[in-house]
mmCIF file of C-alpha atoms in Angstrom:
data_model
loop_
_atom_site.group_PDB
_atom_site.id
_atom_site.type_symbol
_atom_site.label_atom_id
_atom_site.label_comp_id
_atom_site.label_asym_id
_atom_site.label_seq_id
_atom_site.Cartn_x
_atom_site.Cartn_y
_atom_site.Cartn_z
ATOM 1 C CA UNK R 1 -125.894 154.502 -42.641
ATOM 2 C CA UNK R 2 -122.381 154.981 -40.928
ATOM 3 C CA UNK R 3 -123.437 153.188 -37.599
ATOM 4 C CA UNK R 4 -119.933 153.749 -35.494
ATOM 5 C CA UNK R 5 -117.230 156.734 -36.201
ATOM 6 C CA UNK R 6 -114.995 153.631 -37.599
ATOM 7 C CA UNK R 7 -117.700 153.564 -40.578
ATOM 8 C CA UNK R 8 -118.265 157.346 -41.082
ATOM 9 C CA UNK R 9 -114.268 157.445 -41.147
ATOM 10 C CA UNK R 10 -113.903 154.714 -43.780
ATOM 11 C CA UNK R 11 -116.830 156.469 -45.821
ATOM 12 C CA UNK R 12 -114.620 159.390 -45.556
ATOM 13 C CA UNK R 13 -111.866 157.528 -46.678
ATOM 14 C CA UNK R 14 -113.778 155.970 -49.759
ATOM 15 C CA UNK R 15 -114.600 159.481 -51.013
ATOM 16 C CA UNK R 16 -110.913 160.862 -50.107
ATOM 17 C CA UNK R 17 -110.264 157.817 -53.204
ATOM 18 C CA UNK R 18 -113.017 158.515 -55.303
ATOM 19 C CA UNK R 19 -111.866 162.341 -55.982
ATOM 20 C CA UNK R 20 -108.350 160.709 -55.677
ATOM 21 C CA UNK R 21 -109.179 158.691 -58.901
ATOM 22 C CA UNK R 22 -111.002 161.703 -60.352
ATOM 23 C CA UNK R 23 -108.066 164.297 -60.011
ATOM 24 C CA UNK R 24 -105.493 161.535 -61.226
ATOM 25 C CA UNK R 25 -107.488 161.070 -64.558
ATOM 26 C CA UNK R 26 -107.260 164.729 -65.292
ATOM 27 C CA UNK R 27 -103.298 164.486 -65.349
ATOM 28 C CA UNK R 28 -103.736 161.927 -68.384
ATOM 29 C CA UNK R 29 -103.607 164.261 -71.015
ATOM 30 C CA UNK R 30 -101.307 166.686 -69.202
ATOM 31 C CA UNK R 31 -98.768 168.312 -71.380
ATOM 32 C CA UNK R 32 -95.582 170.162 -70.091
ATOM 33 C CA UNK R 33 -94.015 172.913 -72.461
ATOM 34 C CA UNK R 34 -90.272 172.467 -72.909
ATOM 35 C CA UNK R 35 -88.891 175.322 -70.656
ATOM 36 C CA UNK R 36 -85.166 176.283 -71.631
ATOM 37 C CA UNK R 37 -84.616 178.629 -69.328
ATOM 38 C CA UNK R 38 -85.462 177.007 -66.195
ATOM 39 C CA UNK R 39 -84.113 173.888 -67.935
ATOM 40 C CA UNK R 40 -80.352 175.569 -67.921
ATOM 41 C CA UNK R 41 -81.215 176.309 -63.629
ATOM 42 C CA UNK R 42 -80.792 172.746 -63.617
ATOM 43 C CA UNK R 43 -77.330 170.554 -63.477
ATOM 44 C CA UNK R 44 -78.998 167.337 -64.436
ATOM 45 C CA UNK R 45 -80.658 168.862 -67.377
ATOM 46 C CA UNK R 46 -77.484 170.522 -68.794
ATOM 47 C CA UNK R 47 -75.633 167.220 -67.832
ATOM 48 C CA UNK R 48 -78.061 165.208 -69.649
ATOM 49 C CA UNK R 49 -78.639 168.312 -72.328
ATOM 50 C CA UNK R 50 -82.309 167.370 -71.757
ATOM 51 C CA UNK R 51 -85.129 169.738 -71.399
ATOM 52 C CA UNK R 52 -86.654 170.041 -67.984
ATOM 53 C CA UNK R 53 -89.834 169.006 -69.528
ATOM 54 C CA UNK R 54 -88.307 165.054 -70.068
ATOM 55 C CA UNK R 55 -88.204 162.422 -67.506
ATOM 56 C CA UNK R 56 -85.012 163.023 -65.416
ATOM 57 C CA UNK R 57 -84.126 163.587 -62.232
ATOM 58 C CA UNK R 58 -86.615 166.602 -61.381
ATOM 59 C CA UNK R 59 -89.743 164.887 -62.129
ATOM 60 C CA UNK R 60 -92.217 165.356 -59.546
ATOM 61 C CA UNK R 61 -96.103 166.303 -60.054
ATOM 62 C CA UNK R 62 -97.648 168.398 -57.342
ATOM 63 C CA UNK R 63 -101.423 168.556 -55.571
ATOM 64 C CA UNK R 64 -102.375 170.669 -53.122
ATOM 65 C CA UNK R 65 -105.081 170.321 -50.178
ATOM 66 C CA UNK R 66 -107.057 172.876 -48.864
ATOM 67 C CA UNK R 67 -109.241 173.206 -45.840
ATOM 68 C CA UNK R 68 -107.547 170.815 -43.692
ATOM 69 C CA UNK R 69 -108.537 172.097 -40.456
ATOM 70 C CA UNK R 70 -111.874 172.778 -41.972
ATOM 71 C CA UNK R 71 -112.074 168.953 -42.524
ATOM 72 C CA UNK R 72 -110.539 167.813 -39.032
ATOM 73 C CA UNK R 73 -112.690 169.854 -37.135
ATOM 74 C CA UNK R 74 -115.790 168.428 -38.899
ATOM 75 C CA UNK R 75 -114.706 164.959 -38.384
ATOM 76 C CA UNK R 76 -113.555 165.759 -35.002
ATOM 77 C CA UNK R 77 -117.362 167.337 -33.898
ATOM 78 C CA UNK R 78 -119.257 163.949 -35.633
ATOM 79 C CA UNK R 79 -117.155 161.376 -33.719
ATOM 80 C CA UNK R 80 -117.775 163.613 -30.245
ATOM 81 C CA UNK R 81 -121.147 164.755 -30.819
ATOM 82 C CA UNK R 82 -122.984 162.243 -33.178
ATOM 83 C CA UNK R 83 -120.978 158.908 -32.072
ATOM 84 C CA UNK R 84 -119.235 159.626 -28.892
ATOM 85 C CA UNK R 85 -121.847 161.984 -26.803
ATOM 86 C CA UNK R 86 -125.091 161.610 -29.170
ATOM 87 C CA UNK R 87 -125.678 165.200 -28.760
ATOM 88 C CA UNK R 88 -127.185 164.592 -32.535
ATOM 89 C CA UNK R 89 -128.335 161.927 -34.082
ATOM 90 C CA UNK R 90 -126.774 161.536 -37.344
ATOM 91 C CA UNK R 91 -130.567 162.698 -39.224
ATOM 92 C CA UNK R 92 -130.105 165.833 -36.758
ATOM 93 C CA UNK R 93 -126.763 166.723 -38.049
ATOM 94 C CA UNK R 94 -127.657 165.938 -41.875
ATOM 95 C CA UNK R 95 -131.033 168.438 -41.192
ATOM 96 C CA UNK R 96 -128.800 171.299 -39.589
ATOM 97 C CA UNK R 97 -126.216 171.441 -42.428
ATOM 98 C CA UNK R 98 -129.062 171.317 -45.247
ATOM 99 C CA UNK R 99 -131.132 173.768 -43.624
ATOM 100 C CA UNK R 100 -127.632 176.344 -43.529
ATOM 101 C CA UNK R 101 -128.296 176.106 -39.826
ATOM 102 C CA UNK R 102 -131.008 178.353 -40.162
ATOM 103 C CA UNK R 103 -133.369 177.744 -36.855
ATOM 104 C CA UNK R 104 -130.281 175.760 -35.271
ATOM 105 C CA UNK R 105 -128.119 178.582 -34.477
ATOM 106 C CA UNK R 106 -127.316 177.516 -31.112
ATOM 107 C CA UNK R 107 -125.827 173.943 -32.146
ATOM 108 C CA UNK R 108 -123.804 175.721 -34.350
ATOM 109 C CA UNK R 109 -122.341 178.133 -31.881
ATOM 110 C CA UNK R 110 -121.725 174.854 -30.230
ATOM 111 C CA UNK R 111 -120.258 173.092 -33.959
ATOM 112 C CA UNK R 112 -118.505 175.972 -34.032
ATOM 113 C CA UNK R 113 -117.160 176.964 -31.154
ATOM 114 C CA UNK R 114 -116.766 173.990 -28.506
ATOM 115 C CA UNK R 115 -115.227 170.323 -28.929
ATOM 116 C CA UNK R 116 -111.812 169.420 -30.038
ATOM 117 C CA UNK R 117 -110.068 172.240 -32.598
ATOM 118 C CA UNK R 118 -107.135 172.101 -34.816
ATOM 119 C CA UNK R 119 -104.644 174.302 -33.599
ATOM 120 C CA UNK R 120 -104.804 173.670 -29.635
ATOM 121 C CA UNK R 121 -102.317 170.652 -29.471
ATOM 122 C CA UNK R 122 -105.076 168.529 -28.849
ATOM 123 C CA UNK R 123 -104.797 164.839 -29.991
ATOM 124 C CA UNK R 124 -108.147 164.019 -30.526
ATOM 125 C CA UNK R 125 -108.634 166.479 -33.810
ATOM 126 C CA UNK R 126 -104.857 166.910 -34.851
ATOM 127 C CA UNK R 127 -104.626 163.096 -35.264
ATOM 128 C CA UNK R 128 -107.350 163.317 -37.540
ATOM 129 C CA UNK R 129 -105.799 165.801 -39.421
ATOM 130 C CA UNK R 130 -102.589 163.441 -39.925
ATOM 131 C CA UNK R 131 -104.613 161.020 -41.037
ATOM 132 C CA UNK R 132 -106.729 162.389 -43.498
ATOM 133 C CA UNK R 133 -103.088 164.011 -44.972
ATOM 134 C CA UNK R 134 -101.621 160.361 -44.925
ATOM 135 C CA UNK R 135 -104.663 159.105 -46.811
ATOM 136 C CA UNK R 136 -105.219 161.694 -49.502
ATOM 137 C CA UNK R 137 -101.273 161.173 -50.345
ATOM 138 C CA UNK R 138 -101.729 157.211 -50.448
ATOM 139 C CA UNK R 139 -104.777 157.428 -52.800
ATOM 140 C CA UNK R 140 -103.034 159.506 -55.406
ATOM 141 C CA UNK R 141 -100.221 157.165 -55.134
ATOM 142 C CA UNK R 142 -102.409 154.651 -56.185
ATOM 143 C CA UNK R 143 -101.960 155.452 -59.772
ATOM 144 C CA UNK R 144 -99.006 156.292 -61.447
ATOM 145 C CA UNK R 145 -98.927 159.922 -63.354
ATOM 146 C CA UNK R 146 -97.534 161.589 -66.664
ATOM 147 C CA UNK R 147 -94.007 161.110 -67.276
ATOM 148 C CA UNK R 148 -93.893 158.607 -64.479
ATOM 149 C CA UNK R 149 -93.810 161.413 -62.281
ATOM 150 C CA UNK R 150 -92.728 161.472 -58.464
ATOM 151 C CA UNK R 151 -96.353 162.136 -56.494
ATOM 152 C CA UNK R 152 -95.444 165.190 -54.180
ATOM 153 C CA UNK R 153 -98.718 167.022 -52.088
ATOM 154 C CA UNK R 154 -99.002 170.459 -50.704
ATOM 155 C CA UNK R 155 -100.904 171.707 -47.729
ATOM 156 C CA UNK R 156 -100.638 174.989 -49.173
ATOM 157 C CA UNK R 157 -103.848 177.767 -50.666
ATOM 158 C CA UNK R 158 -102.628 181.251 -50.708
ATOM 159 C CA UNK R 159 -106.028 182.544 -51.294
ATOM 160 C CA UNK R 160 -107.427 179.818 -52.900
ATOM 161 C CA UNK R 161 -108.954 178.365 -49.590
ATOM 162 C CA UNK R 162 -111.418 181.479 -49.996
ATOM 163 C CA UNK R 163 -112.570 180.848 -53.738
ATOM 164 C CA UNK R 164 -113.522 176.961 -52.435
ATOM 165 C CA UNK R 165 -114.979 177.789 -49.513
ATOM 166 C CA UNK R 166 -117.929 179.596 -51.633
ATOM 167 C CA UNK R 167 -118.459 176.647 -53.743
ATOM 168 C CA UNK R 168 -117.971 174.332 -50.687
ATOM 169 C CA UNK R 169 -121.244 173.917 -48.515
ATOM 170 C CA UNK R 170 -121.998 173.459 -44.854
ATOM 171 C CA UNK R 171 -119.577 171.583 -43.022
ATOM 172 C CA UNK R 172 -120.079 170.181 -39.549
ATOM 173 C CA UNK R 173 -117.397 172.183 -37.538
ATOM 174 C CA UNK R 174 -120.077 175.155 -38.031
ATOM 175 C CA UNK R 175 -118.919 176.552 -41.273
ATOM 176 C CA UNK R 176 -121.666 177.686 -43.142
ATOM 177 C CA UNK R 177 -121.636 177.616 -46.780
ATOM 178 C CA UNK R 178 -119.544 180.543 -48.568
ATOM 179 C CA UNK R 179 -117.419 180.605 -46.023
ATOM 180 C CA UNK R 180 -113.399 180.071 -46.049
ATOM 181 C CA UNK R 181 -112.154 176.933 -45.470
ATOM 182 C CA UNK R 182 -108.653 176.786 -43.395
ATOM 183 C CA UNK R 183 -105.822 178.556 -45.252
ATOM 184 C CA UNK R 184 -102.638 176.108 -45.504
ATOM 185 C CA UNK R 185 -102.267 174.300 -42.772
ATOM 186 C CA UNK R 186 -103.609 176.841 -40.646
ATOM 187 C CA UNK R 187 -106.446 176.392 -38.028
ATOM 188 C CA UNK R 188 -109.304 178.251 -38.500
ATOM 189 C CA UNK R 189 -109.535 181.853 -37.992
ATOM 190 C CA UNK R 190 -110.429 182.232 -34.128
ATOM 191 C CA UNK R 191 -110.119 178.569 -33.391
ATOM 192 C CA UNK R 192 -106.460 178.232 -31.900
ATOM 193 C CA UNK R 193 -107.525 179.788 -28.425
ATOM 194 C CA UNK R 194 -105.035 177.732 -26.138
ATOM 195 C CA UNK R 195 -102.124 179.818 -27.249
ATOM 196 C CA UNK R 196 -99.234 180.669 -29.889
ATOM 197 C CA UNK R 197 -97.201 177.684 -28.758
ATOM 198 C CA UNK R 198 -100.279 175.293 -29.132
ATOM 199 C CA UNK R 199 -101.052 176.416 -32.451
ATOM 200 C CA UNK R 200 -97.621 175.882 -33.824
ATOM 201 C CA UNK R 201 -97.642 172.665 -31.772
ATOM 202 C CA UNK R 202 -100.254 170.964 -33.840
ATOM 203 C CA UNK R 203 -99.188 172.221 -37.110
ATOM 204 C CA UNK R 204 -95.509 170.493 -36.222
ATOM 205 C CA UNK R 205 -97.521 167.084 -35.935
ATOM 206 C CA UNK R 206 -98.243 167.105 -39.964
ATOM 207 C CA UNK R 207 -95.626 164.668 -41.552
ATOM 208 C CA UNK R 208 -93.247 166.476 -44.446
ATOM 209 C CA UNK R 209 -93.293 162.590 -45.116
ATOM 210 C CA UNK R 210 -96.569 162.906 -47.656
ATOM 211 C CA UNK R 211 -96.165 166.855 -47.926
ATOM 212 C CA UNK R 212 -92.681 167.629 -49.816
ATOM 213 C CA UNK R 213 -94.284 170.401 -51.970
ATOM 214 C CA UNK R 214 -94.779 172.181 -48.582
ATOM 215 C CA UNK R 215 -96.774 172.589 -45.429
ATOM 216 C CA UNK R 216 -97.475 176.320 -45.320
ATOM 217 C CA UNK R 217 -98.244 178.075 -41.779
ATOM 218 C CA UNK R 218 -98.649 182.089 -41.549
ATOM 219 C CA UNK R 219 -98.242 182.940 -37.713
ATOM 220 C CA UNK R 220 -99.210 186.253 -36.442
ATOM 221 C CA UNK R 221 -98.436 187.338 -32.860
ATOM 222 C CA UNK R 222 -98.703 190.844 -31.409
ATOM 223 C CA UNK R 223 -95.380 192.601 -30.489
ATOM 224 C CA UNK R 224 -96.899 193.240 -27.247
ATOM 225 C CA UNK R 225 -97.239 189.195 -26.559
ATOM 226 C CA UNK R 226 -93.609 188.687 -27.066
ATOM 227 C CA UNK R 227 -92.403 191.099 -24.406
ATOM 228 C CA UNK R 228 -91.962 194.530 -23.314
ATOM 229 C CA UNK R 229 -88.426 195.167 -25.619
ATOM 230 C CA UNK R 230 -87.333 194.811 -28.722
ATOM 231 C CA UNK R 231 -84.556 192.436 -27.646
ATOM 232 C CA UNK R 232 -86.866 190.496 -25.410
ATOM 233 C CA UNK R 233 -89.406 190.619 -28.649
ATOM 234 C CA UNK R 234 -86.533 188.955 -30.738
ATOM 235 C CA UNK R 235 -85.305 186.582 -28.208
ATOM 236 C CA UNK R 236 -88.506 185.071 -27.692
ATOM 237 C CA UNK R 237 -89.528 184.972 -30.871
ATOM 238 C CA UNK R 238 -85.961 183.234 -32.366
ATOM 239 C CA UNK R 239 -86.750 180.517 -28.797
ATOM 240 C CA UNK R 240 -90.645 180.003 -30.231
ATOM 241 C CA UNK R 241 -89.779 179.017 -33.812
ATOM 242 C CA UNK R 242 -86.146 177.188 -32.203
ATOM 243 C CA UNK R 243 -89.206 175.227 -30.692
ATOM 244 C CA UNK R 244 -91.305 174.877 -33.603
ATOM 245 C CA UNK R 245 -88.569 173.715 -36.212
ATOM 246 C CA UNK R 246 -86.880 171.213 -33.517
ATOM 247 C CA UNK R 247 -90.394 169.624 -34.018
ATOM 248 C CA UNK R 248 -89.018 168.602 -37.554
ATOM 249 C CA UNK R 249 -91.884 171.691 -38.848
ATOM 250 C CA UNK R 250 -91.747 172.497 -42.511
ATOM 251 C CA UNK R 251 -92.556 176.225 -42.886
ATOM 252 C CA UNK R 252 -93.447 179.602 -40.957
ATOM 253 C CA UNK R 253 -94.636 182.573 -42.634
ATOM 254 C CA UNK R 254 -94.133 185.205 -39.341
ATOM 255 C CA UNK R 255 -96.280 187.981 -38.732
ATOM 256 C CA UNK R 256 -95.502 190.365 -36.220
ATOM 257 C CA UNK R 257 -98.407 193.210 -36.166
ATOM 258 C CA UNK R 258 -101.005 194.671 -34.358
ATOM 259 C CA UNK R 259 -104.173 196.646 -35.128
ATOM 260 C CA UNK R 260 -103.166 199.940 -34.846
ATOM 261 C CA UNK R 261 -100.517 199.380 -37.479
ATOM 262 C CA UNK R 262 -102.589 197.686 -39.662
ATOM 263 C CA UNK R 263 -105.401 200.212 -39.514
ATOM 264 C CA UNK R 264 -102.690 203.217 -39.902
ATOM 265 C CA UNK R 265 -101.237 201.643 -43.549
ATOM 266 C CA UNK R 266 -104.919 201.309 -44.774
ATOM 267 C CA UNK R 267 -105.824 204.783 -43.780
ATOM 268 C CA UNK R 268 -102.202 206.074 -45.347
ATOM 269 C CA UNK R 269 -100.412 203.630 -47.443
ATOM 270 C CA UNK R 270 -98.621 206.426 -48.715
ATOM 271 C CA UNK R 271 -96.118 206.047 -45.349
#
């Protein structure tokens, strides 16, 4: 029994290293096909007349993390409510997430809903999201790969965040099971309710330091929300990711839209 949010974090941390070791022992018997063409991209390989698929100088291995807000929110609403307010006792929590929340509906609005959440440059859930990205990268670091490979992590899914969350159960932010986890780096959907500028504030925070395969972030923002012109839509727009990327952020995916438009190319994608 995790008695303090110091041992439920270090249980966290021992698992983080026990799928570390797990994932790392699949790359054992990786094999890379020689690849000419991309190998003649490449100075170094034409320097070396080396395939791509040798050690050289581009020789890194990639992993990629999903759910990350998915996972900071959780640990955030344990340490406030289990540790820090004893809303639940740990039993309680451990009850509500095998039971799908069924017959606890209301602490999961609350799970869900209230607390500290990714996405609203608050420092008491993005720091745990730093830290669990610092820690997954040190455990696969931990053991050296195929080719003597560089380690390099991604915070990236595409659409793979949606595939995991169905074979992913309850989690405590709320999440019940089937569900998507967080896409990228992105809070999750309807969480980031303090603002466009707090969202992209505590996706900045996330270190390219353990994350040089990428830290992907799709923004959307109504036209409407970044003024009343074009040229006052583009000016403010250029100032919010001047902002963002002086913040030493890796990636923004933009998405300017609004309903209407989005409703109009279903109903004719013809136009």
């Amino acid at each position: 029994e995790c008695k303090t949010y110091e041992d439920f974090a270090a249980f966290v941390k021992q698992n983080i290293e026990a799928q570390a070791e797990a994932l790392m022992a699949e790359t054992k018997n990786v094999y890379k096909e020689p690849s000419p063409l991309v190998s003649l991209m490449c100075p170094d390989c034409l320097e070396k007349m080396r395939d791509i698929s040798k050690p050289g100088k581009y020789n890194n291995y990639g992993f990629h993390g999903d759910g990350l807000a998915t996972a900071a929110d959780s640990m955030a609403a344990v340490r406030k409510y289990v540790y820090d307010e004893k809303t639940f006792t740990p039993d309680k929590m451990l009850a509500m997430l095998h039971a799908n929340f069924k017959g606890y509906e209301r602490e999961q609005n609350m799970l869900r809903y209230e607390g500290p959440k990714f996405g609203n440059d608050d420092d008491r859930v993005d720091s745990i999201a730093c830290e669990q990205v610092e820690k997954f990268y040190q455990a696969l670091t931990q053991f050296p790969l195929y080719r003597g490979a560089i380690h390099t992590m991604s915070i990236l899914t595409i659409t793979s965040n949606v595939m995991y969350g169905k074979k992913t159960g309850n989690t405590p932010d709320g999440r019940r099971h089937g569900e998507p986890l967080a896409p990228g780096a992105n809070p999750m959907s309807g969480r980031d309710v303090s603002g466009a500028l707090a969202s992209l504030n505590s996706v900045a925070k996330l270190s390219y330091t353990y994350c040089r395969d990428g830290i992907s972030n799709t923004f959307s923002i109504t036209p409407g929300a970044l003024g009343k012109t074009e040229d006052e839509q583009i000016n403010n727009l250029v100032s919010i990711m001047g902002g963002y990327f002086a913040q030493n952020a890796h990636h923004l995916n933009v998405n300017v839209l609004n309903r209407e438009t989005l409703m109009a190319a279903y109903e004719h994608p013809e136009q």
